Tab-separated table of C-alpha atoms in Angstrom:
chain	number	residue	atom	x	y	z
E	115	ARG	CA	0.000	0.000	0.000
E	116	ASP	CA	1.271	3.432	-0.939
E	117	ASP	CA	2.055	5.547	2.102
E	118	GLU	CA	0.344	8.655	0.702
E	119	PHE	CA	-2.276	7.641	-1.836
E	120	TYR	CA	-3.819	4.601	-0.190
E	121	MET	CA	-6.636	6.571	1.395
E	122	SER	CA	-8.934	5.195	4.051
E	123	ASP	CA	-11.973	6.762	2.372
E	124	GLY	CA	-10.926	5.862	-1.179
E	125	SER	CA	-13.396	4.157	-3.499
E	126	CYS	CA	-11.111	2.662	-6.159
E	127	ILE	CA	-8.144	0.379	-5.526
E	128	ILE	CA	-5.513	0.363	-8.269
E	129	LEU	CA	-2.424	-1.819	-8.587
E	130	VAL	CA	0.626	-0.364	-10.358
E	131	GLU	CA	3.668	-2.641	-10.359
E	132	ASN	CA	3.654	-3.934	-6.759
E	133	THR	CA	2.007	-0.893	-5.159
E	134	LEU	CA	-1.668	-0.456	-4.260
E	135	PHE	CA	-3.368	2.938	-4.449
E	136	ASN	CA	-6.813	3.657	-2.999
E	137	VAL	CA	-8.234	6.857	-4.476
E	138	HIS	CA	-11.608	8.376	-5.347
E	139	ARG	CA	-13.513	7.427	-8.475
E	140	THR	CA	-14.932	10.944	-8.709
E	141	ILE	CA	-11.408	12.382	-8.936
E	142	LEU	CA	-10.304	9.844	-11.557
E	143	SER	CA	-13.454	10.523	-13.613
E	144	LYS	CA	-12.694	14.234	-14.071
E	145	ASP	CA	-11.462	15.926	-17.253
E	146	SER	CA	-13.280	13.470	-19.570
E	147	SER	CA	-10.706	10.829	-18.686
E	148	SER	CA	-10.740	7.223	-19.854
E	149	PHE	CA	-11.305	6.181	-16.226
E	150	GLY	CA	-14.739	7.816	-16.328
E	151	THR	CA	-15.686	5.679	-19.321
E	152	MET	CA	-14.249	2.548	-17.717
E	153	PHE	CA	-16.266	3.038	-14.528
E	154	THR	CA	-19.533	3.095	-16.512
E	155	LEU	CA	-18.922	-0.261	-18.205
E	156	PRO	CA	-21.283	-3.048	-17.061
E	157	GLN	CA	-19.682	-5.599	-14.732
E	158	GLY	CA	-22.213	-8.400	-15.136
E	159	ASP	CA	-22.334	-10.874	-12.274
E	160	ASN	CA	-18.663	-10.433	-11.449
E	161	MET	CA	-17.481	-8.341	-8.542
E	162	ALA	CA	-16.398	-4.930	-9.822
E	163	GLU	CA	-12.641	-4.506	-10.042
E	164	GLY	CA	-11.117	-1.978	-7.687
E	165	MET	CA	-13.316	-2.773	-4.694
E	166	SER	CA	-10.723	-4.715	-2.692
E	167	ASP	CA	-6.990	-5.304	-2.409
E	168	GLY	CA	-7.530	-8.800	-3.747
E	169	ASN	CA	-9.308	-7.577	-6.872
E	170	PRO	CA	-7.749	-4.240	-7.848
E	171	ILE	CA	-7.783	-2.459	-11.197
E	172	ILE	CA	-4.422	-3.379	-12.693
E	173	LEU	CA	-2.613	-0.727	-14.755
E	174	SER	CA	0.154	-2.061	-16.984
E	175	GLY	CA	3.045	-0.180	-18.514
E	176	ASP	CA	3.338	2.458	-15.778
E	177	SER	CA	5.766	2.738	-12.879
E	178	ALA	CA	4.413	3.138	-9.364
E	179	GLN	CA	6.447	6.322	-8.885
E	180	ALA	CA	5.154	7.870	-12.119
E	181	PHE	CA	1.549	7.072	-11.201
E	182	LYS	CA	2.098	8.525	-7.735
E	183	ASN	CA	3.386	11.753	-9.306
E	184	PHE	CA	0.266	11.842	-11.471
E	185	LEU	CA	-2.009	11.375	-8.442
E	186	TRP	CA	-0.143	14.158	-6.672
E	187	ALA	CA	-1.185	16.546	-9.465
E	188	LEU	CA	-4.815	15.413	-9.246
E	189	TYR	CA	-4.969	16.045	-5.497
E	190	ALA	CA	-2.581	19.020	-5.209
E	191	LEU	CA	-3.729	22.277	-3.640
E	192	PRO	CA	-3.327	25.581	-5.546
E	193	HIS	CA	-0.257	26.697	-3.581
E	194	GLU	CA	1.415	23.338	-4.292
E	195	LEU	CA	0.819	23.731	-8.028
E	196	ILE	CA	2.247	27.261	-7.909
E	197	HIS	CA	5.290	25.964	-6.047
E	198	ILE	CA	6.092	23.279	-8.630
E	199	GLN	CA	5.907	25.893	-11.388
E	200	SER	CA	8.304	28.286	-9.693
E	201	THR	CA	10.974	25.972	-8.277
E	202	SER	CA	13.655	23.846	-9.889
E	203	GLY	CA	14.158	20.106	-9.595
E	204	ASN	CA	10.620	19.097	-10.565
E	205	LEU	CA	11.139	18.221	-14.218
E	206	PRO	CA	10.989	14.407	-13.765
E	207	ARG	CA	7.724	14.748	-11.841
E	208	LEU	CA	6.219	16.991	-14.529
E	209	ILE	CA	7.275	14.531	-17.235
E	210	ASP	CA	5.517	11.716	-15.383
E	211	ILE	CA	2.377	13.834	-14.939
E	212	ALA	CA	2.228	14.748	-18.624
E	213	ARG	CA	2.870	11.187	-19.836
E	214	ILE	CA	0.284	9.534	-17.564
E	215	ALA	CA	-2.249	12.308	-18.240
E	216	ASN	CA	-1.803	11.732	-21.970
E	217	LYS	CA	-2.215	7.976	-21.607
E	218	TYR	CA	-5.498	8.256	-19.706
E	219	THR	CA	-6.745	11.355	-21.608
E	220	PHE	CA	-6.650	13.935	-18.818
E	221	LYS	CA	-6.293	16.625	-21.467
E	222	SER	CA	-6.385	19.697	-19.220
E	223	LEU	CA	-3.826	18.232	-16.826
E	224	GLU	CA	-1.614	17.152	-19.721
E	225	THR	CA	-1.685	20.651	-21.228
E	226	TRP	CA	-0.899	22.251	-17.872
E	227	ALA	CA	2.097	19.967	-17.252
E	228	LEU	CA	3.502	20.501	-20.749
E	229	ASP	CA	3.096	24.273	-20.520
E	230	VAL	CA	4.943	24.297	-17.188
E	231	ILE	CA	7.736	22.203	-18.726
E	232	VAL	CA	8.042	24.637	-21.639
E	233	GLY	CA	8.217	27.563	-19.247
E	234	GLN	CA	10.984	25.950	-17.238
E	235	VAL	CA	13.167	24.608	-20.045
E	236	SER	CA	12.890	27.919	-21.915
E	237	ARG	CA	14.521	29.868	-19.111
E	238	LYS	CA	17.984	31.237	-19.685
E	239	THR	CA	20.364	28.278	-19.711
E	240	ILE	CA	23.996	27.981	-18.793
E	241	PRO	CA	26.458	26.798	-21.476
E	242	PRO	CA	26.100	23.032	-22.057
E	243	THR	CA	28.563	20.759	-20.308
E	244	PRO	CA	30.392	17.955	-22.145
E	245	TYR	CA	28.344	14.867	-22.831
E	246	SER	CA	27.890	12.607	-19.851
E	247	ILE	CA	26.335	9.186	-19.810
E	248	LEU	CA	25.225	9.688	-16.187
E	249	LEU	CA	21.581	9.231	-17.012
E	250	ALA	CA	18.760	9.958	-14.629
E	251	SER	CA	15.508	8.077	-15.135
E	252	SER	CA	12.238	9.958	-14.884
E	253	SER	CA	10.892	7.053	-12.846
E	254	HIS	CA	13.410	7.868	-10.110
E	255	PRO	CA	13.024	11.625	-9.626
E	256	GLN	CA	14.969	11.575	-6.390
E	257	SER	CA	18.127	10.928	-8.427
E	258	GLN	CA	17.688	14.325	-10.063
E	259	SER	CA	16.808	16.257	-6.925
E	260	GLN	CA	19.808	18.530	-7.343
E	261	LEU	CA	19.327	19.167	-11.064
E	262	THR	CA	18.471	22.772	-11.856
E	263	ILE	CA	15.661	23.112	-14.359
E	264	THR	CA	17.622	25.613	-16.422
E	265	GLN	CA	20.461	23.105	-16.832
E	266	ILE	CA	18.796	20.904	-19.429
E	267	THR	CA	22.110	19.562	-20.717
E	268	ASP	CA	21.559	15.886	-19.894
E	269	SER	CA	21.185	14.267	-23.305
E	270	GLU	CA	18.866	11.555	-22.011
E	271	GLN	CA	16.570	14.140	-20.466
E	272	VAL	CA	16.375	16.101	-23.704
E	273	ILE	CA	15.535	12.875	-25.559
E	274	THR	CA	12.779	12.142	-23.036
E	275	LEU	CA	11.306	15.601	-23.554
E	276	VAL	CA	11.463	15.334	-27.347
E	277	ARG	CA	9.621	12.007	-27.282
E	278	LEU	CA	7.083	13.391	-24.813
E	279	ALA	CA	6.424	16.438	-26.996
E	280	GLN	CA	6.028	14.193	-30.048
E	281	LEU	CA	3.698	11.833	-28.158
E	282	CYS	CA	1.494	14.672	-26.930
E	283	GLY	CA	1.679	16.741	-30.113
E	284	HIS	CA	2.964	19.784	-28.203
E	285	GLU	CA	4.647	21.952	-30.834
E	286	ARG	CA	6.182	24.538	-28.495
E	287	LEU	CA	7.959	21.940	-26.390
E	288	LEU	CA	9.071	19.997	-29.462
E	289	SER	CA	10.500	23.135	-31.051
E	290	ALA	CA	12.338	24.107	-27.853
E	291	MET	CA	13.857	20.636	-27.468
E	292	VAL	CA	14.883	20.348	-31.118
E	293	ASP	CA	16.672	23.691	-30.757
E	294	SER	CA	18.457	22.330	-27.670
E	295	LEU	CA	19.542	19.208	-29.540
E	296	ARG	CA	20.822	21.247	-32.476
E	297	LYS	CA	23.066	23.143	-30.070
E	298	MET	CA	24.203	19.979	-28.319
E	299	VAL	CA	25.306	18.150	-31.491
E	300	THR	CA	28.513	20.191	-31.645
E	301	ILE	CA	29.608	19.154	-28.145
E	302	SER	CA	30.579	15.553	-28.923
E	303	PRO	CA	30.183	12.752	-31.497
E	304	GLU	CA	27.896	10.899	-29.084
E	305	ASN	CA	25.508	13.843	-28.913
E	306	ALA	CA	25.491	14.099	-32.694
E	307	TYR	CA	24.639	10.387	-32.874
E	308	ILE	CA	21.767	10.833	-30.410
E	309	ALA	CA	20.325	13.694	-32.460
E	310	MET	CA	20.762	11.745	-35.701
E	311	THR	CA	19.040	8.648	-34.290
E	312	LEU	CA	16.204	10.661	-32.775
E	313	ALA	CA	15.641	12.546	-36.029
E	314	ASP	CA	15.262	9.226	-37.868
E	315	GLU	CA	13.075	7.644	-35.189
E	316	LEU	CA	10.603	10.537	-34.952
E	317	ASP	CA	11.056	11.903	-38.484
E	318	LEU	CA	12.221	15.293	-37.194
E	319	ARG	CA	13.115	17.080	-40.404
E	320	ALA	CA	14.378	20.190	-38.607
E	321	LEU	CA	16.965	18.094	-36.760
E	322	ARG	CA	18.055	15.560	-39.380
E	323	GLY	CA	20.156	17.845	-41.559
E	324	SER	CA	22.223	19.453	-38.797
E	325	ALA	CA	22.720	16.122	-37.002
E	326	TYR	CA	23.938	14.250	-40.082
E	327	MET	CA	26.163	17.155	-41.116
E	328	GLU	CA	27.813	17.097	-37.691
E	329	VAL	CA	28.409	13.322	-37.805
E	330	MET	CA	29.840	13.724	-41.296
E	331	LYS	CA	32.692	15.787	-39.831
E	332	PHE	CA	34.145	12.649	-38.256
E	333	LYS	CA	36.345	11.018	-40.861
E	334	CYS	CA	36.318	7.488	-39.427
E	335	VAL	CA	32.652	6.645	-39.044
E	336	ILE	CA	31.999	2.922	-39.331
E	337	SER	CA	29.019	0.636	-39.180
E	338	LYS	CA	28.813	-1.857	-36.329
E	339	ARG	CA	28.733	-4.765	-38.757
E	340	ASP	CA	32.062	-3.636	-40.249
E	341	SER	CA	33.976	-4.138	-36.987
E	342	LEU	CA	36.530	-6.867	-37.747
E	343	ASP	CA	37.656	-7.459	-34.169
E	344	SER	CA	34.923	-9.511	-32.526
E	345	THR	CA	36.448	-8.758	-29.121
E	346	ASP	CA	35.915	-5.035	-29.658
E	347	VAL	CA	32.152	-4.979	-30.069
E	348	VAL	CA	31.075	-1.433	-29.257
E	349	PRO	CA	27.417	-0.384	-28.932
E	350	GLU	CA	26.103	2.008	-31.543
E	351	GLY	CA	26.524	5.634	-30.568
E	352	GLN	CA	29.857	5.145	-28.804
E	353	MET	CA	33.490	5.474	-29.876
E	354	ASP	CA	35.519	2.341	-30.560
E	355	SER	CA	39.146	1.773	-29.567
E	356	GLN	CA	40.323	3.551	-32.717
E	357	GLY	CA	38.298	6.668	-32.005
E	358	ARG	CA	35.578	5.921	-34.550
E	359	LEU	CA	31.892	6.539	-33.943
E	360	VAL	CA	29.874	3.327	-34.306
E	361	ILE	CA	26.637	3.781	-36.258
E	362	SER	CA	24.086	1.550	-37.966
E	363	ALA	CA	24.288	0.408	-41.574
E	364	ASN	CA	21.258	2.525	-42.503
E	365	GLN	CA	22.829	5.617	-40.976
E	366	GLN	CA	26.060	4.936	-42.831
E	367	LEU	CA	24.103	4.691	-46.078
E	368	ARG	CA	22.375	8.003	-45.357
E	369	LEU	CA	25.738	9.636	-44.682
E	370	LEU	CA	27.229	8.347	-47.923
E	371	THR	CA	24.142	9.417	-49.865
E	372	GLY	CA	24.225	12.854	-48.265
E	373	TYR	CA	27.926	13.248	-48.975
E	374	TYR	CA	27.441	12.416	-52.645
E	375	ARG	CA	24.447	14.731	-53.065
E	376	LEU	CA	26.146	17.635	-51.310
E	377	THR	CA	29.323	17.333	-53.378
E	378	GLN	CA	27.264	17.205	-56.570
E	379	HIS	CA	25.275	20.233	-55.436
E	380	TRP	CA	28.454	22.201	-54.794
E	381	GLU	CA	29.866	21.253	-58.181
E	382	ALA	CA	26.700	22.549	-59.844
E	383	LEU	CA	26.877	25.791	-57.846
E	384	ARG	CA	30.570	26.312	-58.524
E	385	SER	CA	30.458	25.683	-62.254
E	386	GLU	CA	27.528	27.988	-63.000
E	387	PRO	CA	27.500	31.461	-61.374
E	388	PRO	CA	24.024	32.341	-60.071
E	389	THR	CA	21.981	34.658	-62.244
E	390	LEU	CA	22.282	38.294	-61.196
E	391	GLU	CA	19.290	40.530	-61.805
E	392	HIS	CA	20.669	44.015	-62.373
E	393	ALA	CA	19.420	47.021	-60.455
E	394	ALA	CA	17.212	49.456	-62.343
E	395	THR	CA	19.914	52.136	-62.106
E	396	CYS	CA	22.539	49.855	-63.620
E	397	GLY	CA	21.216	49.998	-67.180
E	398	ALA	CA	20.903	53.773	-67.139
E	399	THR	CA	24.349	54.676	-65.782
E	400	TRP	CA	26.460	51.541	-66.204
E	401	ASN	CA	27.593	48.948	-68.690
E	402	GLN	CA	25.550	45.882	-67.730
E	403	HIS	CA	27.857	43.554	-69.644
E	404	SER	CA	30.867	44.665	-67.575
E	405	CYS	CA	28.806	44.363	-64.418
E	406	THR	CA	27.792	40.782	-65.266
E	407	GLN	CA	31.340	39.842	-66.262
E	408	SER	CA	32.731	41.221	-62.995
E	409	TRP	CA	30.225	39.165	-60.981
E	410	GLN	CA	30.941	35.951	-62.893
E	411	GLU	CA	34.710	36.381	-62.568
E	412	PHE	CA	34.341	36.929	-58.837
E	413	TRP	CA	32.232	33.771	-58.468
E	414	ARG	CA	34.551	31.539	-60.495
E	415	ASP	CA	37.642	32.874	-58.744
E	416	LYS	CA	36.389	32.695	-55.155
E	417	THR	CA	34.692	29.296	-55.446
E	418	ARG	CA	38.086	27.716	-56.143
E	419	SER	CA	40.161	29.799	-53.748
E	420	ASP	CA	42.547	28.267	-51.204
E	421	ALA	CA	40.114	29.020	-48.374
E	422	ILE	CA	37.425	27.019	-50.184
E	423	LEU	CA	39.701	24.106	-51.054
E	424	LYS	CA	40.680	23.672	-47.404
E	425	LEU	CA	37.082	22.752	-46.567
E	426	ASP	CA	35.516	19.340	-47.059
E	427	LEU	CA	33.917	18.731	-50.447
E	428	ALA	CA	30.503	18.218	-48.852
E	429	ASP	CA	30.694	21.317	-46.642
E	430	VAL	CA	28.517	23.390	-48.946
E	431	LEU	CA	27.361	25.633	-46.115
E	432	GLY	CA	30.926	26.345	-45.026
E	433	ARG	CA	32.014	27.057	-48.595
E	434	LEU	CA	29.144	29.470	-49.236
E	435	LYS	CA	29.956	31.268	-45.979
E	436	VAL	CA	33.538	31.715	-47.212
E	437	VAL	CA	32.241	33.109	-50.520
E	438	LEU	CA	30.077	35.567	-48.588
E	439	GLN	CA	33.055	36.635	-46.465
E	440	GLU	CA	35.182	37.083	-49.578
E	441	PHE	CA	32.456	39.199	-51.152
E	442	ASP	CA	32.391	41.491	-48.119
E	443	LYS	CA	36.188	41.885	-48.445
E	444	TRP	CA	35.959	42.546	-52.155
E	445	GLY	CA	35.732	46.298	-51.706
E	446	THR	CA	34.672	48.584	-54.525
E	447	ALA	CA	34.573	46.648	-57.771
E	448	THR	CA	35.495	48.958	-60.635
E	449	PHE	CA	33.257	47.241	-63.143
E	450	MET	CA	30.228	46.519	-60.963
E	451	HIS	CA	27.434	48.928	-60.083
E	452	HIS	CA	27.008	49.604	-56.357
E	453	ASP	CA	23.322	48.628	-56.342
E	454	CYS	CA	24.133	45.415	-58.210
E	455	ARG	CA	26.749	44.610	-55.568
E	456	MET	CA	24.003	44.712	-52.941
E	457	LEU	CA	21.853	42.423	-55.079
E	458	ALA	CA	24.791	40.054	-55.608
E	459	ARG	CA	25.338	39.804	-51.865
E	460	ARG	CA	21.676	38.928	-51.456
E	461	VAL	CA	22.053	36.206	-54.108
E	462	ILE	CA	24.876	34.580	-52.120
E	463	HIS	CA	22.890	34.865	-48.905
E	464	ASP	CA	19.826	33.323	-50.572
E	465	LYS	CA	21.923	30.410	-51.855
E	466	LEU	CA	23.237	29.846	-48.327
E	467	LYS	CA	19.755	29.948	-46.821
E	468	GLY	CA	18.440	27.670	-49.562
E	469	VAL	CA	20.998	24.975	-48.702
E	470	GLN	CA	20.239	25.343	-44.977
E	471	ASP	CA	16.517	24.887	-45.608
E	472	ARG	CA	17.076	21.908	-47.913
E	473	LEU	CA	19.741	20.220	-45.792
E	474	PRO	CA	17.446	17.373	-44.584
E	475	GLU	CA	16.645	16.496	-48.213
E	476	PHE	CA	20.276	15.642	-48.934
E	477	PHE	CA	20.099	12.790	-46.409
């Protein structure tokens, strides 16, 4: 029997794992929950479940601690709800509340919990710490009692929140967590792997491109099945003894496909200077042919400069950023109208933004 939620005046006994809860049917029936529907089902000649310890309603798939956190929210007083919103260290409890509320269709409670989570994870954060595999399970909130809400740098916790947001269809939380993951991918190869795997699992387009691009920076990325030393079997997502990130065969195929497509895209960009639409003042006071020629010579020269060649073939974003920097250093071009120079800069910027927006499509 639970020490807090096995109530002497309860009217519904529930078994979760090996813990009995005795709560009120009227409370469980609120918010158009699935419990309300269940309680109205005919029982026939059988004794109704939930009337005794020997015949409880059995809930599968939940932990006793998570269900207890959920019951806390159902029975909490206003000042207790205000306290959980304003203090740190309650994220695991809020995650449990939102997940259980979603499962049993307590829509108002689910929305409240998710909104509180968004408010807390969106606070100003400290710089992320290096990746740590010291994971804290949401079913054991006491293990995270000293975690500050603003320090959402635990990769496993971010993953939990992303999956929760996807499960509940909460766009604000999903967007906030995807942004966090995009920042975390640069910290370590393991973080990049986590983001890459999560993007594939949940089909997160906004995350896939940046995650795969980050993993692509590691030159020795191998598939688990390619490991020749059977004594050095390393789980996917970790580094092997040679400093290589172990990934799945499907992820390796995506990386190779993305590398090929990006290199082909750069070759097409490099070989054909983007079309420059001249400013209206150019034709009246300038030789448009000289203006066009100056732009094309700049493009062909800078796209094969030493600064460009130092970058990886597939680093289209990095190469376009170098072109943009070179354009800003170009100074006053004798044979290019000033207004056309502004338009040319916009063309480069648009090409850069276009690749950023399309990045997931390359993989």
